[in-house]
Coordinates of C-alpha atoms in Angstrom, one line a residue:
M1 CA -2.1 5.0 4.1
S2 CA -4.4 4.0 6.8
T3 CA -6.3 0.8 7.6
P4 CA -9.7 -0.1 9.0
N5 CA -10.4 1.6 12.3
I6 CA -6.7 1.9 13.2
G7 CA -5.3 5.4 13.7
N8 CA -7.8 7.1 11.4
E9 CA -8.0 10.2 13.5
R10 CA -4.3 10.6 13.1
F11 CA -4.4 10.0 9.3
N12 CA -7.4 12.4 8.9
A13 CA -5.4 15.1 10.8
E14 CA -2.3 14.5 8.7
A15 CA -3.9 14.3 5.3
A16 CA -3.6 18.0 4.4
S17 CA 0.2 18.0 5.0
W18 CA 0.9 14.4 4.0
D19 CA 2.3 15.2 0.6
Q20 CA 4.8 17.7 2.1
N21 CA 6.9 14.9 3.6
P22 CA 9.8 14.1 1.2
T23 CA 10.3 10.7 2.8
V24 CA 6.8 9.7 1.8
H25 CA 7.5 10.7 -1.8
K26 CA 10.7 8.8 -1.8
A27 CA 9.2 5.6 -0.4
S28 CA 6.3 5.7 -2.9
A29 CA 8.7 6.1 -5.8
L30 CA 10.8 3.2 -4.7
A31 CA 7.7 1.1 -4.1
V32 CA 6.5 1.8 -7.7
E33 CA 9.9 0.8 -9.1
A34 CA 9.7 -2.5 -7.1
I35 CA 6.1 -3.2 -8.3
L36 CA 7.0 -2.5 -12.0
S37 CA 10.1 -4.8 -11.6
H38 CA 8.2 -7.7 -10.0
V39 CA 5.0 -7.4 -12.1
P40 CA 6.5 -7.1 -15.6
T41 CA 3.1 -7.2 -17.4
L42 CA 2.5 -3.7 -16.2
K43 CA 5.2 -2.7 -18.8
T44 CA 4.8 -5.4 -21.4
Q45 CA 1.0 -5.1 -21.5
P46 CA 0.4 -1.5 -20.4
N47 CA -3.2 -0.2 -19.8
T48 CA -4.7 -3.7 -19.5
I49 CA -4.6 -4.4 -15.8
D50 CA -7.3 -3.5 -13.2
V51 CA -5.7 -2.6 -9.9
L52 CA -7.0 -2.4 -6.3
E53 CA -4.9 -0.3 -4.0
I54 CA -5.5 -0.9 -0.3
G55 CA -4.5 2.0 2.0
C56 CA -3.9 4.5 -0.8
G57 CA -3.5 7.6 1.4
T58 CA -3.4 10.7 -0.8
G59 CA -2.6 8.7 -3.9
L60 CA 1.1 9.3 -4.3
L61 CA 1.7 5.8 -5.4
S62 CA -1.6 5.7 -7.3
F63 CA -0.6 8.6 -9.5
L64 CA 2.8 7.1 -10.3
L65 CA 1.3 3.7 -11.3
A66 CA -1.7 5.1 -13.2
P67 CA 0.0 5.4 -16.6
Y68 CA 0.7 1.6 -16.6
V69 CA -2.8 0.3 -15.7
R70 CA -6.2 0.2 -17.2
S71 CA -7.9 1.3 -13.9
L72 CA -7.0 1.8 -10.3
T73 CA -9.5 1.6 -7.5
A74 CA -7.9 3.4 -4.6
V75 CA -9.3 2.5 -1.1
D76 CA -8.5 4.1 2.2
A77 CA -10.3 4.0 5.5
A78 CA -9.4 7.6 6.4
Q79 CA -11.9 10.0 4.8
G80 CA -9.4 12.8 5.1
M81 CA -6.9 11.0 2.9
I82 CA -9.6 10.2 0.3
D83 CA -10.7 13.8 0.3
A84 CA -7.1 15.0 -0.4
L85 CA -6.9 12.5 -3.2
A86 CA -10.2 13.6 -4.7
V87 CA -9.0 17.2 -4.8
K88 CA -5.9 16.1 -6.7
L89 CA -8.0 14.1 -9.1
S90 CA -10.2 17.2 -9.8
Y91 CA -7.4 18.8 -11.8
D92 CA -7.6 18.5 -15.6
S93 CA -4.0 17.2 -15.8
S94 CA -4.8 14.3 -13.3
P95 CA -5.2 10.7 -14.4
Q96 CA -8.7 9.8 -15.4
N97 CA -8.5 6.1 -14.5
I98 CA -8.3 6.4 -10.6
H99 CA -11.4 6.0 -8.5
P100 CA -11.1 6.9 -4.8
I101 CA -13.1 5.2 -2.1
A102 CA -13.3 5.9 1.6
A103 CA -14.1 2.5 3.1
S104 CA -12.9 -0.2 5.5
L105 CA -12.4 -3.1 3.1
S106 CA -13.5 -6.4 4.5
D107 CA -16.1 -7.7 2.0
P108 CA -15.0 -8.4 -1.7
N109 CA -18.7 -8.1 -2.6
D110 CA -19.0 -4.6 -1.2
P111 CA -20.8 -2.6 -4.0
V112 CA -18.3 0.3 -3.6
L113 CA -15.8 -1.9 -5.5
F114 CA -18.1 -2.6 -8.4
L115 CA -17.7 0.8 -10.2
D116 CA -15.4 0.6 -13.2
P117 CA -13.3 3.9 -13.1
L118 CA -13.2 4.1 -16.9
T119 CA -16.7 3.2 -18.0
K120 CA -18.4 4.4 -14.8
A121 CA -20.5 1.2 -15.0
S122 CA -21.3 -0.8 -11.9
I123 CA -20.2 -4.4 -12.4
P124 CA -21.5 -6.7 -9.6
G125 CA -18.9 -9.1 -8.4
R126 CA -16.1 -7.1 -10.0
R127 CA -12.6 -8.6 -9.4
F128 CA -9.1 -7.3 -9.9
D129 CA -5.9 -8.4 -11.7
L130 CA -3.5 -6.9 -9.2
I131 CA -3.8 -5.8 -5.6
I132 CA -1.1 -3.5 -4.2
S133 CA -0.4 -1.9 -0.8
H134 CA 2.5 0.1 0.5
L135 CA 3.4 0.8 4.2
V136 CA 0.0 -0.6 5.2
L137 CA 0.6 -4.1 6.5
H138 CA 2.2 -2.9 9.7
H139 CA -1.0 -1.1 10.6
I140 CA -3.3 -4.0 10.1
P141 CA -4.4 -5.9 13.3
S142 CA -5.2 -9.2 11.5
L143 CA -2.9 -10.0 8.6
P144 CA -4.7 -13.4 8.0
A145 CA -8.0 -11.6 7.6
I146 CA -6.8 -8.9 5.1
L147 CA -4.9 -11.5 3.1
R148 CA -8.0 -13.6 2.8
T149 CA -10.0 -10.5 1.7
M150 CA -7.3 -9.7 -0.9
H151 CA -7.4 -13.3 -2.2
R152 CA -11.2 -13.1 -2.7
C153 CA -11.0 -9.7 -4.4
L154 CA -8.8 -11.1 -7.2
R155 CA -9.7 -12.8 -10.5
E156 CA -8.3 -16.2 -11.0
G157 CA -4.6 -15.8 -11.9
G158 CA -4.6 -12.3 -10.3
R159 CA -1.7 -11.4 -8.0
V160 CA -0.7 -9.3 -5.1
A161 CA 2.4 -7.1 -4.7
L162 CA 2.5 -5.7 -1.1
S163 CA 5.5 -3.6 0.2
D164 CA 6.4 -2.6 3.7
F165 CA 9.5 -2.2 5.8
E166 CA 11.0 -5.3 7.3
D167 CA 11.0 -6.3 11.0
F168 CA 14.7 -7.0 11.3
G169 CA 14.7 -6.9 15.1
P170 CA 14.3 -4.4 17.9
E171 CA 15.9 -1.5 16.0
A172 CA 13.0 -1.6 13.4
E173 CA 10.9 0.1 16.0
R174 CA 12.8 3.3 15.3
F175 CA 11.0 3.6 11.9
H176 CA 8.3 5.6 13.6
P177 CA 8.9 8.5 16.1
Q178 CA 7.2 8.0 19.4
A179 CA 4.7 10.7 18.6
R180 CA 3.4 8.8 15.5
M181 CA 2.9 5.4 17.0
E182 CA -0.9 5.7 16.9
G183 CA -2.2 2.9 14.6
V184 CA 1.2 1.1 14.5
V185 CA 0.4 -2.6 15.2
R186 CA 3.8 -4.1 14.4
H187 CA 7.2 -2.7 13.6
G188 CA 7.5 -4.0 10.1
I189 CA 6.7 -7.4 8.6
K190 CA 8.7 -10.6 8.9
R191 CA 9.7 -12.6 5.8
T192 CA 8.9 -16.2 6.9
E193 CA 5.7 -15.1 8.7
M194 CA 4.3 -13.3 5.7
A195 CA 5.1 -16.1 3.3
E196 CA 3.3 -18.6 5.6
L197 CA 0.3 -16.3 6.1
M198 CA 0.0 -15.8 2.3
R199 CA 0.0 -19.5 1.6
D200 CA -2.5 -20.1 4.4
A201 CA -4.8 -17.4 2.6
G202 CA -4.6 -19.5 -0.6
F203 CA -1.9 -17.8 -2.6
V204 CA 0.6 -19.8 -4.7
D205 CA 4.0 -18.9 -6.1
V206 CA 4.6 -16.9 -2.9
R207 CA 7.8 -14.9 -2.7
V208 CA 8.8 -12.5 0.0
E209 CA 12.0 -10.7 -0.8
T210 CA 13.9 -7.5 -0.4
A211 CA 12.5 -4.8 -2.7
F212 CA 14.8 -1.9 -1.8
E213 CA 16.5 0.0 1.1
M214 CA 15.7 3.5 2.2
E215 CA 17.5 5.9 4.5
K216 CA 15.3 8.0 6.8
G217 CA 15.7 10.2 9.8
V218 CA 15.0 8.7 13.2
E219 CA 14.9 9.9 16.8
K220 CA 18.2 9.9 18.7
T221 CA 16.2 8.8 21.8
P222 CA 12.5 7.9 22.1
G223 CA 10.3 11.0 22.2
A224 CA 13.1 13.4 21.2
G225 CA 11.6 14.1 17.8
V226 CA 13.2 13.7 14.3
V227 CA 15.7 16.2 13.1
K228 CA 15.0 17.0 9.4
D229 CA 17.3 16.2 6.5
E230 CA 19.8 18.9 7.4
G231 CA 21.3 16.7 10.1
G232 CA 20.5 14.3 12.9
T233 CA 20.4 10.6 13.2
K234 CA 19.6 8.4 10.2
M235 CA 19.0 4.7 9.6
V236 CA 18.7 2.5 6.6
F237 CA 15.6 0.4 6.6
P238 CA 15.1 -2.7 4.3
F239 CA 11.7 -3.0 2.6
L240 CA 10.1 -6.3 1.5
I241 CA 7.8 -7.0 -1.3
C242 CA 5.3 -9.8 -0.8
L243 CA 4.2 -11.5 -4.0
G244 CA 1.6 -14.2 -4.6
V245 CA -0.9 -15.5 -7.2
K246 CA -4.5 -16.7 -6.9
S247 CA -4.4 -20.1 -8.5
R248 CA -6.6 -20.8 -11.5

């Protein structure tokens, strides 16, 4: 789930094996549960919402959410991740409402966003009902810039539901092993900071709250490597969900 120009070499290299990590699957499943819980129209009005996912990676979250939405435009800056997602979408059993795009999103009027995944028609100025991201914000150099872009990509009344692990202090740094720090800009996100930044970007009805907690393996000491699930050191990390609406 990469972001513009940050660690894309790492994410391109890891794309082929990304889906083999059980922690990634677990985090994606928990994130989808949180999104469905906090955006109830996905269940009460299924297949009516057009979604933009920023930092989609290989589409693990995209596939889980696809049955609830009308369309899902899946954007990632790492070509390797999008290539892996495109292969998965080529199977007959795959969702037909996901459109993968390799792009560094900064312009809401970028024509790559205009294609409707269902009709295949290009709709200039196309906007979205919901924007999601998962484990992406901690990679992004400028949170104000990406939040402003998200706000401009939404229809009036549209909303965001963004999840990432929480910066709860120095121990949050242990979320990533030392060998995988490329592209990590911050060690999680902060509640009050995110709420303030979202309001500054124009969002209303802002809420930043705990979405779930997840246990994962961590290094005993920096650089020691992570012992897999058979043993080793584990920590529980809190995840936040950041919610906001584009006022009408």
